[in-house]
């Protein structure tokens, strides 16, 4: 087991998990809504990117288009459907699932089962007899940048402060003049845009097909479940923990054993830590303060 | 942790919880509650912290069998928290809770209910979509078999004067009726100790009287009570003894007349120490 | 009327506020429908009956979700996990030990395996105090993982006894259910399989009706409405959810065995996310708090899906998704309960004459 290989595998997994989860986590953290159509949002971002790139648009711009398309779709869906279900959380899961179904099949009907794919840019890093996709490793830097960007957004901007107030206590926030409806819409759009970004980023390195969304689901859901209430801290910690576990098990035993290991980790963590990994960090912090 | 063989002190107030056993060591006051004593509930050094905030601070609090205890104090004093610690909704940070001879600190809420502790929440929480009859059924079916179930349910409803509203969904009952239903459901479980968190908040004078009568009647049947209330007149009408909580600690205890006359108590309500 | 009273008395254990249809009229209609269903193979032949049997066994799967979601508030995408586990277990047992006795025993054993699986998963989730939302996610993740797992069992090393798990291709040539006493044996297929499944569905339906209208049923409903409140009445909410989840697992497993013996085939697609969400569609559309609604919706939706795929239409899942979305948004209580209320209103109005101020029929 080459240590460099393991490191790259970890970076790849970390990126995949963080990018899979972050859009879902933002929406869940703000509104408690789990978007079961999240995978399909990612798929739309990937399709937007791939179709644009195939039409001759340079890749970075194609990615922007992918993000925009998904964001607009998220906006429309929030205003028409999602906002009616904020007091019925389990029902919102079913509704977003239905949306996902319609999107998958809709894309399949409209564009067929496959479209021309984009090739992976940036080549490979070669070390000794191994090589690893440079692009995939770069994505781990992108993942960190996304997390950093969200941190800045939520802590340093006025929007972010209003958003956090709304998460903490919507009634008080409203009484202080925050337009909570607009806040929810904005958050849903941001979450959708992030999902679109994930799709855009992975479009050059995965096979873009209508059903591709489901390959992000396990990672995204498990990361959100064990992350706990804090969006950023939770996603980062989940990415770290699951990234290690997935890298280890995938390297030793293959992809699906990696999946099983992640699932078992989720079950164990959620059994032991009712507030997920962020709860653990809070506990440690409290204990250190109390002494 | 058993000290049942060192039951030396039967003084049932909270001053006696550090009994000494034959070898002169301090023993936990398990023997202070339960058969052979008058004390039904006793907390010992009970503390609850939420992060950096101490809601309940080293509280020694006890209730005798059949006693009607009222718990008062300024907002934020920790009254609801204390009740939730007793029912098991919160886990204590440290300290012990003894009930009828047992240390119940590790018991789940539903196990404590089986032992005889019942509660009425501050926020009305009946099952809105079920009828009053069905709500009462959920309580009554725990203590009755199928043969006299219907009769027992109707009796329970009659006792709280809701028999005519049996088929009304609980969500459509008035605030006061919902409160009575909750108390009635808790009483139908045949508890020894009932905890009521602000049972008359938001009720009219007439409704308050109905609750006071109901509580007094149930107390007459032998049920001990801990009632949190802000309405001093209501407290004066029903209380055997009053405990004043302030800043998570027991500030004063005594009869309602003593408490009313106490300057310090007035100061903590007005001054906010 | 002596017969009428006896009839009413027979129906009473199945009546209550937790199911729709509590009048003599309902039960008479019910008996008529059952008789018609019994006669179906005679009128339409064994092949048609065999096709219809699929909908009936799906209805049992739908009922399993109805009691855990509709009545107890546990939204699970994982019923298909137990459905599939039982199907695969049946295949492995009956194909490795091929006597009629073992094929008979394979049915209860497979159901037991599925039940144990559901109790294990349930234990982790409910005794771990996992929140509702996470329960749903976990059941979905388990389905996906099962799908991934079974799909990659293509290699020859993935063989239990003499039976290969078969990866994507699944396990073909599963024997049909056979019951034998002494020398006489009956192989269930075609009409006989239909009748067996119909009787099974009837027994499950009536059994669940009695359950949800009895004291445990009230406990289930209370758990769904307000877990904390229910706990404060002395109920062990975790145990309630575990028991219901186990029952749901058993029923789903039973349906799974029927499925495996219906098509004599099982594959990892039963764990796929599409099929995992289908029971949610049935129950959401048919009526979460109505057993009858779940049954009717399952049959109608599956028949409809079958028609669509027979014509090669790709629109099946789009329509299913749209129906689900519309149901959740506009008819959350379910189509059958909504129809029932409408029917009762019509009857109320027609039975109220100007001289009788209170024309309530029940």
Tab-separated table of N, CA and C in Angstrom, chain B residues 101-172:
chain	number	residue	atom	x	y	z
B	101	UNK	N	-38.246	4.703	47.827
B	101	UNK	CA	-37.257	3.695	48.165
B	101	UNK	C	-36.299	3.329	47.049
B	102	UNK	N	-36.447	3.917	45.872
B	102	UNK	CA	-35.569	3.549	44.765
B	102	UNK	C	-34.820	4.751	44.224
B	103	UNK	N	-33.637	4.503	43.730
B	103	UNK	CA	-32.900	5.550	43.037
B	103	UNK	C	-33.335	5.511	41.572
B	104	UNK	N	-34.025	6.539	41.139
B	104	UNK	CA	-34.623	6.464	39.803
B	104	UNK	C	-33.813	7.184	38.737
B	105	UNK	N	-32.611	7.663	39.097
B	105	UNK	CA	-31.876	8.517	38.164
B	105	UNK	C	-31.601	7.853	36.822
B	106	UNK	N	-31.471	6.542	36.800
B	106	UNK	CA	-31.174	5.884	35.534
B	106	UNK	C	-32.402	5.374	34.819
B	107	UNK	N	-33.556	5.575	35.381
B	107	UNK	CA	-34.757	5.044	34.751
B	107	UNK	C	-35.251	5.945	33.637
B	108	UNK	N	-35.797	5.299	32.593
B	108	UNK	CA	-36.373	6.047	31.502
B	108	UNK	C	-37.705	6.646	31.947
B	109	UNK	N	-38.146	7.706	31.233
B	109	UNK	CA	-39.399	8.354	31.651
B	109	UNK	C	-40.573	7.386	31.777
B	110	UNK	N	-40.728	6.481	30.825
B	110	UNK	CA	-41.913	5.636	30.915
B	110	UNK	C	-41.818	4.661	32.092
B	111	UNK	N	-40.596	4.310	32.498
B	111	UNK	CA	-40.459	3.458	33.683
B	111	UNK	C	-40.824	4.231	34.939
B	112	UNK	N	-40.488	5.522	34.959
B	112	UNK	CA	-40.850	6.320	36.134
B	112	UNK	C	-42.363	6.485	36.224
B	113	UNK	N	-42.994	6.576	35.068
B	113	UNK	CA	-44.458	6.658	35.067
B	113	UNK	C	-45.043	5.397	35.676
B	114	UNK	N	-44.470	4.254	35.321
B	114	UNK	CA	-44.943	2.993	35.894
B	114	UNK	C	-44.782	2.963	37.397
B	115	UNK	N	-43.748	3.636	37.912
B	115	UNK	CA	-43.552	3.662	39.351
B	115	UNK	C	-44.561	4.564	40.046
B	116	UNK	N	-45.182	5.448	39.291
B	116	UNK	CA	-46.208	6.269	39.914
B	116	UNK	C	-46.014	7.765	39.783
B	117	UNK	N	-45.118	8.195	38.902
B	117	UNK	CA	-44.934	9.632	38.712
B	117	UNK	C	-45.641	10.049	37.433
B	118	UNK	N	-46.530	11.018	37.527
B	118	UNK	CA	-47.217	11.489	36.332
B	118	UNK	C	-46.934	12.960	36.110
B	119	UNK	N	-47.154	13.422	34.881
B	119	UNK	CA	-46.862	14.835	34.611
B	119	UNK	C	-47.853	15.467	33.655
B	120	UNK	N	-48.124	16.712	33.902
B	120	UNK	CA	-48.875	17.508	32.938
B	120	UNK	C	-47.956	18.615	32.448
B	121	UNK	N	-47.743	18.656	31.137
B	121	UNK	CA	-46.804	19.602	30.572
B	121	UNK	C	-47.308	21.030	30.664
B	122	UNK	N	-46.380	21.944	30.480
B	122	UNK	CA	-46.727	23.352	30.457
B	122	UNK	C	-47.548	23.683	29.221
B	123	UNK	N	-47.089	23.193	28.070
B	123	UNK	CA	-47.841	23.411	26.842
B	123	UNK	C	-48.879	22.310	26.729
B	124	UNK	N	-50.129	22.659	26.475
B	124	UNK	CA	-51.144	21.605	26.405
B	124	UNK	C	-50.744	20.585	25.369
B	125	UNK	N	-50.668	19.347	25.775
B	125	UNK	CA	-50.309	18.333	24.810
B	125	UNK	C	-51.200	17.127	24.932
B	126	UNK	N	-52.411	17.304	24.467
B	126	UNK	CA	-53.270	16.161	24.285
B	126	UNK	C	-53.098	15.732	22.831
B	127	UNK	N	-53.633	14.600	22.485
B	127	UNK	CA	-53.570	14.142	21.098
B	127	UNK	C	-54.710	14.825	20.352
B	128	UNK	N	-54.351	15.885	19.615
B	128	UNK	CA	-55.356	16.751	18.999
B	128	UNK	C	-56.366	16.020	18.144
B	129	UNK	N	-55.886	15.049	17.365
B	129	UNK	CA	-56.790	14.449	16.390
B	129	UNK	C	-57.617	13.317	16.970
B	130	UNK	N	-57.266	12.877	18.162
B	130	UNK	CA	-58.078	11.833	18.788
B	130	UNK	C	-59.152	12.487	19.647
B	131	UNK	N	-60.264	11.805	19.803
B	131	UNK	CA	-61.331	12.364	20.627
B	131	UNK	C	-60.936	12.306	22.099
B	132	UNK	N	-61.699	13.022	22.912
B	132	UNK	CA	-61.437	13.009	24.349
B	132	UNK	C	-61.500	11.575	24.868
B	133	UNK	N	-62.460	10.832	24.357
B	133	UNK	CA	-62.612	9.435	24.769
B	133	UNK	C	-61.356	8.631	24.433
B	134	UNK	N	-60.867	8.818	23.191
B	134	UNK	CA	-59.694	8.063	22.764
B	134	UNK	C	-58.448	8.484	23.536
B	135	UNK	N	-58.349	9.780	23.832
B	135	UNK	CA	-57.240	10.254	24.648
B	135	UNK	C	-57.249	9.555	26.003
B	136	UNK	N	-58.423	9.560	26.624
B	136	UNK	CA	-58.525	8.960	27.947
B	136	UNK	C	-58.250	7.466	27.851
B	137	UNK	N	-58.650	6.871	26.759
B	137	UNK	CA	-58.446	5.434	26.589
B	137	UNK	C	-56.968	5.072	26.703
B	138	UNK	N	-56.125	5.925	26.104
B	138	UNK	CA	-54.695	5.632	26.109
B	138	UNK	C	-54.155	5.521	27.531
B	139	UNK	N	-54.716	6.325	28.426
B	139	UNK	CA	-54.305	6.212	29.824
B	139	UNK	C	-54.934	4.991	30.470
B	140	UNK	N	-56.236	4.905	30.329
B	140	UNK	CA	-56.977	3.893	31.072
B	140	UNK	C	-56.588	2.485	30.657
B	141	UNK	N	-56.260	2.291	29.383
B	141	UNK	CA	-55.969	0.920	28.952
B	141	UNK	C	-54.680	0.394	29.574
B	142	UNK	N	-53.892	1.275	30.187
B	142	UNK	CA	-52.688	0.808	30.858
B	142	UNK	C	-53.012	0.113	32.178
B	143	UNK	N	-54.149	0.482	32.769
B	143	UNK	CA	-54.438	-0.094	34.075
B	143	UNK	C	-55.704	-0.939	34.081
B	144	UNK	N	-56.352	-1.079	32.934
B	144	UNK	CA	-57.584	-1.853	32.906
B	144	UNK	C	-57.582	-2.862	31.771
B	145	UNK	N	-58.187	-3.990	32.035
B	145	UNK	CA	-58.348	-4.991	30.994
B	145	UNK	C	-59.500	-4.615	30.085
B	146	UNK	N	-59.763	-5.464	29.113
B	146	UNK	CA	-60.774	-5.115	28.122
B	146	UNK	C	-62.194	-5.126	28.647
B	147	UNK	N	-62.487	-5.910	29.709
B	147	UNK	CA	-63.890	-6.099	30.099
B	147	UNK	C	-64.545	-4.850	30.650
B	148	UNK	N	-63.835	-4.090	31.481
B	148	UNK	CA	-64.502	-2.890	31.995
B	148	UNK	C	-63.852	-1.623	31.454
B	149	UNK	N	-63.205	-1.764	30.292
B	149	UNK	CA	-62.458	-0.645	29.732
B	149	UNK	C	-63.352	0.553	29.438
B	150	UNK	N	-64.442	0.302	28.730
B	150	UNK	CA	-65.330	1.386	28.338
B	150	UNK	C	-65.846	2.145	29.555
B	151	UNK	N	-66.247	1.369	30.553
B	151	UNK	CA	-66.787	1.985	31.776
B	151	UNK	C	-65.722	2.843	32.449
B	152	UNK	N	-64.515	2.298	32.533
B	152	UNK	CA	-63.445	3.033	33.211
B	152	UNK	C	-63.110	4.319	32.465
B	153	UNK	N	-63.158	4.268	31.138
B	153	UNK	CA	-62.866	5.467	30.355
B	153	UNK	C	-63.920	6.533	30.635
B	154	UNK	N	-65.182	6.127	30.618
B	154	UNK	CA	-66.247	7.101	30.866
B	154	UNK	C	-66.172	7.650	32.284
B	155	UNK	N	-65.800	6.785	33.231
B	155	UNK	CA	-65.619	7.274	34.599
B	155	UNK	C	-64.542	8.334	34.652
B	156	UNK	N	-63.444	8.050	33.981
B	156	UNK	CA	-62.352	9.008	33.958
B	156	UNK	C	-62.802	10.346	33.381
B	157	UNK	N	-63.611	10.283	32.342
B	157	UNK	CA	-64.103	11.515	31.719
B	157	UNK	C	-65.085	12.229	32.641
B	158	UNK	N	-65.920	11.449	33.315
B	158	UNK	CA	-66.889	12.060	34.222
B	158	UNK	C	-66.192	12.813	35.332
B	159	UNK	N	-65.117	12.227	35.802
B	159	UNK	CA	-64.403	12.819	36.927
B	159	UNK	C	-63.901	14.216	36.597
B	160	UNK	N	-63.511	14.416	35.324
B	160	UNK	CA	-63.022	15.731	34.927
B	160	UNK	C	-64.091	16.499	34.181
B	161	UNK	N	-65.331	16.006	34.288
B	161	UNK	CA	-66.454	16.761	33.754
B	161	UNK	C	-66.374	16.918	32.241
B	162	UNK	N	-65.921	15.901	31.563
B	162	UNK	CA	-65.853	15.980	30.107
B	162	UNK	C	-66.634	14.866	29.438
B	163	UNK	N	-67.521	14.234	30.193
B	163	UNK	CA	-68.225	13.081	29.641
B	163	UNK	C	-69.058	13.451	28.419
B	164	UNK	N	-69.637	14.656	28.415
B	164	UNK	CA	-70.464	15.025	27.254
B	164	UNK	C	-69.602	15.341	26.038
B	165	UNK	N	-68.329	15.583	26.264
B	165	UNK	CA	-67.473	15.941	25.142
B	165	UNK	C	-66.645	14.749	24.674
B	166	UNK	N	-67.111	13.568	25.014
B	166	UNK	CA	-66.318	12.371	24.751
B	166	UNK	C	-65.954	12.207	23.278
B	167	UNK	N	-66.867	12.565	22.388
B	167	UNK	CA	-66.591	12.330	20.976
B	167	UNK	C	-65.994	13.541	20.274
B	168	UNK	N	-65.666	14.574	21.048
B	168	UNK	CA	-65.043	15.749	20.437
B	168	UNK	C	-63.546	15.527	20.281
B	169	UNK	N	-62.992	15.850	19.111
B	169	UNK	CA	-61.541	15.771	18.990
B	169	UNK	C	-60.883	16.704	19.992
B	170	UNK	N	-59.836	16.220	20.632
B	170	UNK	CA	-59.242	16.988	21.722
B	170	UNK	C	-58.740	18.343	21.267
B	171	UNK	N	-58.353	18.449	20.022
B	171	UNK	CA	-57.869	19.721	19.521
B	171	UNK	C	-58.950	20.795	19.489
B	172	UNK	N	-60.206	20.355	19.508
B	172	UNK	CA	-61.303	21.317	19.456
B	172	UNK	C	-61.803	21.706	20.828
